mmCIF file of N, CA and C in Angstrom:
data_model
loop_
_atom_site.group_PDB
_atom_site.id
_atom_site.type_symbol
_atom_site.label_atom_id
_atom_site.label_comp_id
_atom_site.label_asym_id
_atom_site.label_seq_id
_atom_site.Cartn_x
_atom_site.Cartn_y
_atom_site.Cartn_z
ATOM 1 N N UNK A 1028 25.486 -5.330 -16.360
ATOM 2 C CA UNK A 1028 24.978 -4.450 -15.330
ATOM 3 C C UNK A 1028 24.644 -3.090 -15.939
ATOM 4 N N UNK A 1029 23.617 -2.238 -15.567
ATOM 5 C CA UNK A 1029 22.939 -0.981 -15.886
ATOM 6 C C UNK A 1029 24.462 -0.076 -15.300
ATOM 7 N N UNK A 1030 24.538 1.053 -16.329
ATOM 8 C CA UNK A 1030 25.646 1.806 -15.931
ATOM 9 C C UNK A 1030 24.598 2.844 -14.819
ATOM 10 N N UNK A 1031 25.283 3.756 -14.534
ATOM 11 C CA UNK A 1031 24.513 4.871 -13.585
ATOM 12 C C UNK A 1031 23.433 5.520 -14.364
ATOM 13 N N UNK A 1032 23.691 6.219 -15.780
ATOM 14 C CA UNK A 1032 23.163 6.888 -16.504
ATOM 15 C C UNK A 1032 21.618 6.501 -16.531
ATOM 16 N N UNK A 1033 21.605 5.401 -16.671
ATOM 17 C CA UNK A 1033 20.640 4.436 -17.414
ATOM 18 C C UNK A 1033 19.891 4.375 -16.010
ATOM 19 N N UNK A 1034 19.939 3.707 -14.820
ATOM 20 C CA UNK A 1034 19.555 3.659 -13.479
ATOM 21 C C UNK A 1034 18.736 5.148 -13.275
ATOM 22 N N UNK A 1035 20.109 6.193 -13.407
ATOM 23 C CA UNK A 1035 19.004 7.993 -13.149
ATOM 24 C C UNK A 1035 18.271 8.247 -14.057
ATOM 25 N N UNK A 1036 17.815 7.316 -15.159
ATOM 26 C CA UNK A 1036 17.172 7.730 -16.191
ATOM 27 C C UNK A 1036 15.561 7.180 -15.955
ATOM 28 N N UNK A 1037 15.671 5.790 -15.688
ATOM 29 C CA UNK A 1037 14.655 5.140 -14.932
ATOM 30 C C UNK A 1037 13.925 5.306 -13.831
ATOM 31 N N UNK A 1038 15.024 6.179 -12.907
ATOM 32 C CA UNK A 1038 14.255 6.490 -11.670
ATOM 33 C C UNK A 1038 13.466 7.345 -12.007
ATOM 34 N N UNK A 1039 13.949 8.620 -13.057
ATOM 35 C CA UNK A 1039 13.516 9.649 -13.435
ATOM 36 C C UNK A 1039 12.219 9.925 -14.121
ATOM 37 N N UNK A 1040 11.939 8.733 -15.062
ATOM 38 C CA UNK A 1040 10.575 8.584 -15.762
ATOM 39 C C UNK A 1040 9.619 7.515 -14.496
ATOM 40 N N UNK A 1041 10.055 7.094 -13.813
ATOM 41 C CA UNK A 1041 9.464 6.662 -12.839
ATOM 42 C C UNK A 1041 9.079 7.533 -11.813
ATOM 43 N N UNK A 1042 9.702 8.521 -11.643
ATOM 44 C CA UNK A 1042 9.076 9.697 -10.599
ATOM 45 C C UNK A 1042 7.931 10.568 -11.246
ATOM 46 N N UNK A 1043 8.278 10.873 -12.741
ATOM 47 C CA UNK A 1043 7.731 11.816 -13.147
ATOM 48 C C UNK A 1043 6.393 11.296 -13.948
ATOM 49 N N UNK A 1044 6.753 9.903 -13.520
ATOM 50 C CA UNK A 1044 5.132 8.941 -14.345
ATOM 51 C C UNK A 1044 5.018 9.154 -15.792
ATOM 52 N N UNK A 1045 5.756 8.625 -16.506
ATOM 53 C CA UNK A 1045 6.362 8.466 -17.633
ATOM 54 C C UNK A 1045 5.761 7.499 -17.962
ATOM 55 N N UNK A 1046 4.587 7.562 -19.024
ATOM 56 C CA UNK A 1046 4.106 6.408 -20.058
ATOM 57 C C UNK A 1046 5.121 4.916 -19.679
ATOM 58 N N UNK A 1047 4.138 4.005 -19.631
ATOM 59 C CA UNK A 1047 4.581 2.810 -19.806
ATOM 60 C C UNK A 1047 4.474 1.936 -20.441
ATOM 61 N N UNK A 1048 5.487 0.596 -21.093
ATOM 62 C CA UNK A 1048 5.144 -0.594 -21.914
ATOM 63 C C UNK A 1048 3.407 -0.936 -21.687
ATOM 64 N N UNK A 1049 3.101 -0.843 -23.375
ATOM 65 C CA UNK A 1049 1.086 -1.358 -22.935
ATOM 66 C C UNK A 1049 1.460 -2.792 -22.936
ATOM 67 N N UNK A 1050 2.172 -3.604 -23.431
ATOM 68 C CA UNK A 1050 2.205 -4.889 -23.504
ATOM 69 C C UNK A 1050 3.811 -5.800 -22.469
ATOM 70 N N UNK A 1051 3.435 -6.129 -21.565
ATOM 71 C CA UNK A 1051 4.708 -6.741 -20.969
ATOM 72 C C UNK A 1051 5.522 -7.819 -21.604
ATOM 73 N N UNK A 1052 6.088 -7.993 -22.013
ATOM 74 C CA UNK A 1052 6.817 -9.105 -22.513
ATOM 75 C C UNK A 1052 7.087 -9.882 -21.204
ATOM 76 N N UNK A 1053 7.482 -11.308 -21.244
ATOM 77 C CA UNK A 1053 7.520 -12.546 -20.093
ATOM 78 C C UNK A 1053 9.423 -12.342 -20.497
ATOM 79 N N UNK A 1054 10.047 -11.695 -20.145
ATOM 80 C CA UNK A 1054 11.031 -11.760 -20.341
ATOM 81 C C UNK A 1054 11.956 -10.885 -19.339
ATOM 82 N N UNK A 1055 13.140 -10.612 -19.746
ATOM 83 C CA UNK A 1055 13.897 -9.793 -18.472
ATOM 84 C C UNK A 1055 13.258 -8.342 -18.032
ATOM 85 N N UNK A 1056 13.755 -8.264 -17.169
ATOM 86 C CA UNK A 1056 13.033 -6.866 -16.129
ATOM 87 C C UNK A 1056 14.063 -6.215 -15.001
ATOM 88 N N UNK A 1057 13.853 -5.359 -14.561
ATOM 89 C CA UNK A 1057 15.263 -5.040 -13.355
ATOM 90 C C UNK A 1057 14.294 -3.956 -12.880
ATOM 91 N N UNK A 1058 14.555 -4.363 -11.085
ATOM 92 C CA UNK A 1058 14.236 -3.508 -10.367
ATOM 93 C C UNK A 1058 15.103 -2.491 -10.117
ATOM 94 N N UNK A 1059 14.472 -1.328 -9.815
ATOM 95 C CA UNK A 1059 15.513 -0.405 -9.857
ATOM 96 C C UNK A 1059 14.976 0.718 -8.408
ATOM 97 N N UNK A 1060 15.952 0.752 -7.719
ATOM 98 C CA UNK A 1060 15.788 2.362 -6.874
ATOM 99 C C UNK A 1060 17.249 2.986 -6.821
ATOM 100 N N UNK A 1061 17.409 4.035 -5.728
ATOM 101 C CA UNK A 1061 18.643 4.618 -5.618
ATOM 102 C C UNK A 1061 19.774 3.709 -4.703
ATOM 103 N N UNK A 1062 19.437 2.634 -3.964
ATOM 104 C CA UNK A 1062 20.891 1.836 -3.525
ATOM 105 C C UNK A 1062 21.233 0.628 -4.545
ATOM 106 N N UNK A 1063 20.530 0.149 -5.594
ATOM 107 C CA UNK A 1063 21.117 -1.008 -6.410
ATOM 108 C C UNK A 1063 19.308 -1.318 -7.442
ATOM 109 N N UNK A 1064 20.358 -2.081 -8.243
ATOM 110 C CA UNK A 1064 19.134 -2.859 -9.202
ATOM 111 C C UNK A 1064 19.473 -4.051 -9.073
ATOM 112 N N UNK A 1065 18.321 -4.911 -9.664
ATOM 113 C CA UNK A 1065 18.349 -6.087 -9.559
ATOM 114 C C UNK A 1065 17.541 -7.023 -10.373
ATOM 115 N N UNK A 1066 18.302 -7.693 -11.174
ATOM 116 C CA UNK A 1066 17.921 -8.727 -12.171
ATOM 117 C C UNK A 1066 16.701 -9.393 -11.950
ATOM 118 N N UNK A 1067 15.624 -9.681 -12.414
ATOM 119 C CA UNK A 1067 14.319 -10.177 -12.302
ATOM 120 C C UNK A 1067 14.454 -10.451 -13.780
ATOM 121 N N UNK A 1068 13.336 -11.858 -13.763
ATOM 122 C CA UNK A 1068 12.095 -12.517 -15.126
ATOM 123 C C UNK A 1068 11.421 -12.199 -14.909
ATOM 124 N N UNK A 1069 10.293 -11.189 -16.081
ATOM 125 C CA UNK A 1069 8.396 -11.840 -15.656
ATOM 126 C C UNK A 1069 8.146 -13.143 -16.231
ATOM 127 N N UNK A 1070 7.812 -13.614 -15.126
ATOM 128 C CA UNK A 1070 7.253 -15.222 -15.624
ATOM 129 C C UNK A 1070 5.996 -15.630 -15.731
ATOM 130 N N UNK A 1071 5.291 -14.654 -15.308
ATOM 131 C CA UNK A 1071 3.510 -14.059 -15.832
ATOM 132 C C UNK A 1071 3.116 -12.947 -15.374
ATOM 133 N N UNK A 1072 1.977 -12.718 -16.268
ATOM 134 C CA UNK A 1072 1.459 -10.879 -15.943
ATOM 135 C C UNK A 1072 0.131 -11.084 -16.271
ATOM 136 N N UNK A 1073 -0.892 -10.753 -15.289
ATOM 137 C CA UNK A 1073 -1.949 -10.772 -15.494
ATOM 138 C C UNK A 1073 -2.448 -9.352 -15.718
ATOM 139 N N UNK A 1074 -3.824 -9.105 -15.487
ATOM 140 C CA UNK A 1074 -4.103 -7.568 -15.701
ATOM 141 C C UNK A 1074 -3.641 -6.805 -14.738
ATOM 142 N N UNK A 1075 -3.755 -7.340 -13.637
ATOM 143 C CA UNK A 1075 -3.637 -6.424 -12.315
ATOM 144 C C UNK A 1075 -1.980 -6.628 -11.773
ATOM 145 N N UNK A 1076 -1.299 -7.976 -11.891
ATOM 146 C CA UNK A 1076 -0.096 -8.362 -11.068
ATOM 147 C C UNK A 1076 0.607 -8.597 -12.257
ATOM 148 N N UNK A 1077 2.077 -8.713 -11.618
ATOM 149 C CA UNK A 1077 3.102 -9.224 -12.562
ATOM 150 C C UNK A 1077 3.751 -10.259 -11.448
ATOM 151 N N UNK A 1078 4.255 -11.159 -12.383
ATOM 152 C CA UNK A 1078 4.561 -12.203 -11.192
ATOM 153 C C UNK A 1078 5.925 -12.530 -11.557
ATOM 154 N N UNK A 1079 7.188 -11.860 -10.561
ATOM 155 C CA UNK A 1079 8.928 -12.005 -10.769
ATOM 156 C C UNK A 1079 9.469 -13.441 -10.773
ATOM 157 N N UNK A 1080 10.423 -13.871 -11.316
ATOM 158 C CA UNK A 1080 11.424 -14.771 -10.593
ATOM 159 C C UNK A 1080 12.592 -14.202 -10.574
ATOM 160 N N UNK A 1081 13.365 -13.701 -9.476
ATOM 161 C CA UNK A 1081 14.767 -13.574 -9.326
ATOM 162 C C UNK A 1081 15.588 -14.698 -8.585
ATOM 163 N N UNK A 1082 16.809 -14.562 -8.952
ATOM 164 C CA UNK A 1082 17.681 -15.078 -8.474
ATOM 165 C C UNK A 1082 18.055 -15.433 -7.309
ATOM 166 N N UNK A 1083 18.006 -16.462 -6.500
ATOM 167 C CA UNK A 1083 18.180 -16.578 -5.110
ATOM 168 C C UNK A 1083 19.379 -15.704 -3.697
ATOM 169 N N UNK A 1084 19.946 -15.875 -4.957
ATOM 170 C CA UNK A 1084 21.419 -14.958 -4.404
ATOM 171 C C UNK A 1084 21.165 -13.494 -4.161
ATOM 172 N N UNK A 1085 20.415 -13.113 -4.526
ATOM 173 C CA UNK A 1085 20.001 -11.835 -5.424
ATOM 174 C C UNK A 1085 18.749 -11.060 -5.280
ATOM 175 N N UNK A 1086 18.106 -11.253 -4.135
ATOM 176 C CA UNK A 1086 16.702 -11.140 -3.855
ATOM 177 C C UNK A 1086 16.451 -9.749 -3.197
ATOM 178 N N UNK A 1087 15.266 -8.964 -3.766
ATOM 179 C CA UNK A 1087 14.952 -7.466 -2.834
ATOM 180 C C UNK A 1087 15.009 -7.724 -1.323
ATOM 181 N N UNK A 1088 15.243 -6.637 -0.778
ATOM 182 C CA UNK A 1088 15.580 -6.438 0.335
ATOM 183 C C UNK A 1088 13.782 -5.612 0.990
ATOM 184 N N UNK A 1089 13.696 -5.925 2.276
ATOM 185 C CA UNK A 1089 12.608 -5.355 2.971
ATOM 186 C C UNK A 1089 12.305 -4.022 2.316
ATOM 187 N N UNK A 1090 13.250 -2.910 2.029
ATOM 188 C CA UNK A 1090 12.968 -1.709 1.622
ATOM 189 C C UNK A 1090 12.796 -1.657 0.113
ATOM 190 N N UNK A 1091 12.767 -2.408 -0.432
ATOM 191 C CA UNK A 1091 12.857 -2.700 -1.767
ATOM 192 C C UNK A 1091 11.153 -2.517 -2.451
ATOM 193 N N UNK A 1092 10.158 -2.575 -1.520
ATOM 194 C CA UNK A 1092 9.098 -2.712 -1.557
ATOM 195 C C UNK A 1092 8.347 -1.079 -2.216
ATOM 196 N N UNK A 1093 7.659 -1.196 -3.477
ATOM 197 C CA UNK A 1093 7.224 0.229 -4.227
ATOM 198 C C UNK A 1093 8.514 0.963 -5.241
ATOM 199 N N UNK A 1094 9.436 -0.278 -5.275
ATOM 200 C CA UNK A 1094 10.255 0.396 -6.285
ATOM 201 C C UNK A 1094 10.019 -0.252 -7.703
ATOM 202 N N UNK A 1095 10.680 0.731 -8.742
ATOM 203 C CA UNK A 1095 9.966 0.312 -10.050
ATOM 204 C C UNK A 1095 10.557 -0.629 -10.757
ATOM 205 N N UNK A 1096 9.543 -1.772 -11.395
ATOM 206 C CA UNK A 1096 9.978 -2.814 -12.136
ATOM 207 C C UNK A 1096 10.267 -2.051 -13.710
ATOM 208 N N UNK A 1097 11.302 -2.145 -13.935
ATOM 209 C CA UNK A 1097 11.513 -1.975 -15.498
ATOM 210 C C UNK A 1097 11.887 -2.547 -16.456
ATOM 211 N N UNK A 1098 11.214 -2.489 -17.839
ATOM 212 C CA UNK A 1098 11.566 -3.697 -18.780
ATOM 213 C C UNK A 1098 11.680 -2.422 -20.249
ATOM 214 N N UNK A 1099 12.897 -2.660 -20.809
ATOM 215 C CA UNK A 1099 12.508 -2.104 -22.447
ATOM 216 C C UNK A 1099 12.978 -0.029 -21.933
ATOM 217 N N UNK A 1100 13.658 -0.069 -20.807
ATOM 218 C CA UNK A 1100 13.507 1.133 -20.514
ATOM 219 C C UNK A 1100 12.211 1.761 -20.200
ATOM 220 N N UNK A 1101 11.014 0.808 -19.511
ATOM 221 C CA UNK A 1101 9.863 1.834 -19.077
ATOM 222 C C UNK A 1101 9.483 1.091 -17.779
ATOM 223 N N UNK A 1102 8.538 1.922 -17.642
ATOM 224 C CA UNK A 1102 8.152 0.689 -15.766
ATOM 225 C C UNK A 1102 7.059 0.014 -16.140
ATOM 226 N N UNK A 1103 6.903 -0.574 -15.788
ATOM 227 C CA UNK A 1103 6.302 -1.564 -15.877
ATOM 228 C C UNK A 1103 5.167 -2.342 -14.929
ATOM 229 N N UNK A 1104 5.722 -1.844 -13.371
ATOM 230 C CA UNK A 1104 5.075 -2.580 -12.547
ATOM 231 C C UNK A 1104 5.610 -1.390 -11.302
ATOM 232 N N UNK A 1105 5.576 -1.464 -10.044
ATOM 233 C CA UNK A 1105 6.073 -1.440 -8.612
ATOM 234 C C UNK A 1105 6.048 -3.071 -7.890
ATOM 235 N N UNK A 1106 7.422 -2.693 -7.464
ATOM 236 C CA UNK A 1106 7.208 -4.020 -6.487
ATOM 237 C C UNK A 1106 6.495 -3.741 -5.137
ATOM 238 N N UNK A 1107 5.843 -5.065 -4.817
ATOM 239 C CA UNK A 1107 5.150 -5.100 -3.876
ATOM 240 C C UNK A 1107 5.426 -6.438 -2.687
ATOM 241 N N UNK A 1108 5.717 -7.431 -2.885
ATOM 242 C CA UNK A 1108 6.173 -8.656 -2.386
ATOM 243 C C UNK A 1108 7.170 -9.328 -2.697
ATOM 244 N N UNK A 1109 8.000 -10.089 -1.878
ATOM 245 C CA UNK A 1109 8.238 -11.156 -2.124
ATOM 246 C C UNK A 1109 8.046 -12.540 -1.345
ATOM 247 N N UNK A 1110 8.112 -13.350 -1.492
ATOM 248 C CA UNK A 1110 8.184 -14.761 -1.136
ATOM 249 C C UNK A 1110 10.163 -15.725 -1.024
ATOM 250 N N UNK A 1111 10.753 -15.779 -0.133
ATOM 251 C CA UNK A 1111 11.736 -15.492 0.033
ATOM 252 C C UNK A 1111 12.126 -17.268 -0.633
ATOM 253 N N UNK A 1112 11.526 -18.307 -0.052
ATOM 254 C CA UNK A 1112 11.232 -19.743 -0.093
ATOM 255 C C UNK A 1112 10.897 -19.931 -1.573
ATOM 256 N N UNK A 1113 10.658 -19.429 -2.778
ATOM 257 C CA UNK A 1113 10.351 -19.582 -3.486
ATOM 258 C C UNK A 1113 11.284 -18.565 -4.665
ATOM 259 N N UNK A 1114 11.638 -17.736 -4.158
ATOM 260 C CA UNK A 1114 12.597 -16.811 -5.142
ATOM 261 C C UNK A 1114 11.640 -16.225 -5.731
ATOM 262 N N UNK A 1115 10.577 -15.738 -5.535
ATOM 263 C CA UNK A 1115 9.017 -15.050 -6.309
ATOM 264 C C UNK A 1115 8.706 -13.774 -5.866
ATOM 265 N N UNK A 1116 8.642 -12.639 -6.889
ATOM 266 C CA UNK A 1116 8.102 -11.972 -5.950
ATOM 267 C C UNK A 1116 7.154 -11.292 -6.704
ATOM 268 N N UNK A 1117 6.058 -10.613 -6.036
ATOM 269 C CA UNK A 1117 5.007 -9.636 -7.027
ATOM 270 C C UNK A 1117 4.806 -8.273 -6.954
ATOM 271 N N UNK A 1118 4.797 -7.980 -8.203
ATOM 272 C CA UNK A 1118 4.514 -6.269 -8.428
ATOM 273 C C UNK A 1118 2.685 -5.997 -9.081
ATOM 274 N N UNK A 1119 2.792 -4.736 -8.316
ATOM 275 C CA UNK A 1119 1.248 -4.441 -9.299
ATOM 276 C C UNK A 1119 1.907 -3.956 -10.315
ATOM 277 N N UNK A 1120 0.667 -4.249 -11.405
ATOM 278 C CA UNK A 1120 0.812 -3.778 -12.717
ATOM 279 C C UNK A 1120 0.895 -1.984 -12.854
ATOM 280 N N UNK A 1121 1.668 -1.380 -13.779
ATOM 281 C CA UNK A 1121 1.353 0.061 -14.278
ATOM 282 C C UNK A 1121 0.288 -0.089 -14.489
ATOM 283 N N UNK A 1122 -0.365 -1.215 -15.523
ATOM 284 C CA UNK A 1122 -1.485 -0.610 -15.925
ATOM 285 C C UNK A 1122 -2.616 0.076 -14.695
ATOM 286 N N UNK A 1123 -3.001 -1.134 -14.025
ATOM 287 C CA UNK A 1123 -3.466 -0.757 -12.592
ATOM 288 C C UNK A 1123 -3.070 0.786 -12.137
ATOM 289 N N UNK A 1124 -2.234 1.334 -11.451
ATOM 290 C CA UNK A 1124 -1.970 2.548 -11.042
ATOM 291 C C UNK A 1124 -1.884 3.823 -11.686
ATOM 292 N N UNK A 1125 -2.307 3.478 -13.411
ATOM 293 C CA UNK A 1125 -2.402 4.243 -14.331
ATOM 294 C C UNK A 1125 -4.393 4.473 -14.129
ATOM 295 N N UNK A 1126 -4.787 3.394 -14.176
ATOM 296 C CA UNK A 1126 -6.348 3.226 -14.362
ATOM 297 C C UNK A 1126 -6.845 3.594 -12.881
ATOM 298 N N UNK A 1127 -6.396 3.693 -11.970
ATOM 299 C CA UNK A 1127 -6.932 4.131 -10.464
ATOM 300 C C UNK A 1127 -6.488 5.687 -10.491
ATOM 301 N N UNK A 1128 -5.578 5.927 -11.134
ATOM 302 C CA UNK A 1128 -5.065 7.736 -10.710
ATOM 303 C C UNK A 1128 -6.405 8.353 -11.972
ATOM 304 N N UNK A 1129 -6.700 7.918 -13.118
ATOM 305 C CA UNK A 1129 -7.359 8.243 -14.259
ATOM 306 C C UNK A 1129 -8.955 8.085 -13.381
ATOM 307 N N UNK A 1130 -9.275 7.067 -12.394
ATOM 308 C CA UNK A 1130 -10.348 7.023 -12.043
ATOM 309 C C UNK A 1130 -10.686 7.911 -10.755
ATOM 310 N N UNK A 1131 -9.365 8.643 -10.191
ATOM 311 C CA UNK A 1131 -9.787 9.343 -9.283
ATOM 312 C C UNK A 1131 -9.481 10.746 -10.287
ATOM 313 N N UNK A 1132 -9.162 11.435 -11.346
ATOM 314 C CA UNK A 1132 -9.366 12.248 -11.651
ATOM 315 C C UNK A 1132 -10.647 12.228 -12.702
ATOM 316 N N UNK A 1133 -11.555 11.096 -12.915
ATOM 317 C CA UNK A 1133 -12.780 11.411 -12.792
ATOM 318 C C UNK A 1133 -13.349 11.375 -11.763
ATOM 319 N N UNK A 1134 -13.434 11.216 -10.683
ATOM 320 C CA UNK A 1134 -14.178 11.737 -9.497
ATOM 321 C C UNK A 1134 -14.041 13.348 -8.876
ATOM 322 N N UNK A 1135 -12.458 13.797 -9.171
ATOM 323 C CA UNK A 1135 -12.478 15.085 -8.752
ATOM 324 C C UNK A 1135 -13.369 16.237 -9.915
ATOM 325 N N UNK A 1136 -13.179 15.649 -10.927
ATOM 326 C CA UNK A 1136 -14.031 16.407 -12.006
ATOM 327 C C UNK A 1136 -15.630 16.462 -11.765
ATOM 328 N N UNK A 1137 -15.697 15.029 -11.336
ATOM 329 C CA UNK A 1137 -17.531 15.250 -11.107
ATOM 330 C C UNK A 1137 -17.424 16.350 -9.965
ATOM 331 N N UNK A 1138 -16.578 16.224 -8.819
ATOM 332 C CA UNK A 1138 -17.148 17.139 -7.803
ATOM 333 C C UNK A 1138 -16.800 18.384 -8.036
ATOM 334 N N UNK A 1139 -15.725 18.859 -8.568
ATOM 335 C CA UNK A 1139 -15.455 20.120 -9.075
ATOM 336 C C UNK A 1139 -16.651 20.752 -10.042
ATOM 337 N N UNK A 1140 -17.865 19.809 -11.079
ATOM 338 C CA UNK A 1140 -18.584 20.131 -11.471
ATOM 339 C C UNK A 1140 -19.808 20.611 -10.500
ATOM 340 N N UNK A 1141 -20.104 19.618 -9.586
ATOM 341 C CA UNK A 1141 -21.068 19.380 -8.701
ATOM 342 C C UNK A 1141 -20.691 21.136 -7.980
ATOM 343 N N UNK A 1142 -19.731 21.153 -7.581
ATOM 344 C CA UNK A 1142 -19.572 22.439 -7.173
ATOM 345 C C UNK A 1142 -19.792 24.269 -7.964
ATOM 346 N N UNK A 1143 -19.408 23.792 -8.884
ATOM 347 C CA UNK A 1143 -19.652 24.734 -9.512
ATOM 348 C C UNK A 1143 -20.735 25.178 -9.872
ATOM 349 N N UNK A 1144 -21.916 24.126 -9.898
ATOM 350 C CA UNK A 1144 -23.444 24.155 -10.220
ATOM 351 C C UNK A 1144 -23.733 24.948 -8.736
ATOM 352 N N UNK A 1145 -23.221 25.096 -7.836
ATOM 353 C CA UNK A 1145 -23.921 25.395 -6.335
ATOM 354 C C UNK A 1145 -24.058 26.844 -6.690
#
């Protein structure tokens, strides 16, 4: 089990959007927020999704939903689903939410330019 240290450390580069693993490994992962973590596999990762298996016993809870998947000490993903019947659940990828925040700060740049030409 993650001691506390390690848990406030994760939340912490997870708030503050802290570089993430470029390459996921198909291997262990733990979700993490402020009431508990929880043991997860990636058992595939495409560009956009990562796709969990946890433990039946052991499964996110309704509020569990947008907290960060972490592997290697970095995030990796947010969870987004699960599938309760199947023990599955899915996160979007970092990469994804890295490449949409990068694509809306080229849009504020064009208009901040666009403006400045006025």
């Amino acid at each position: 089990m993650l001691d506390r240290a390690t848990v406030d450390r994760h939340l912490e580069d997870y708030r503050a959007g802290r570089p993430v693993l470029d390459i996921r490994e198909l291997e262990q992962a733990v979700l993490v927020n402020d009431i508990h973590t929880i043991r997860c596999r990636v058992v595939n990762a495409g560009a956009s999704l990562l796709f969990l298996g946890f433990q039946c016993y052991n499964m996110p809870e309704p509020g569990d939903s947008s907290s960060p998947i972490t592997q290697a000490g970095k995030v990796i993903g947010l969870m987004s689903s699960v599938t309760l019947d199947t023990c599955m659940g899915i996160a979007i990828s970092s990469d994804i939410i890295r490449s949409l925040k990068d694509k809306d700060n080229e849009i504020k740049d064009k208009r901040n330019k666009a403006l400045l030409k006025k």
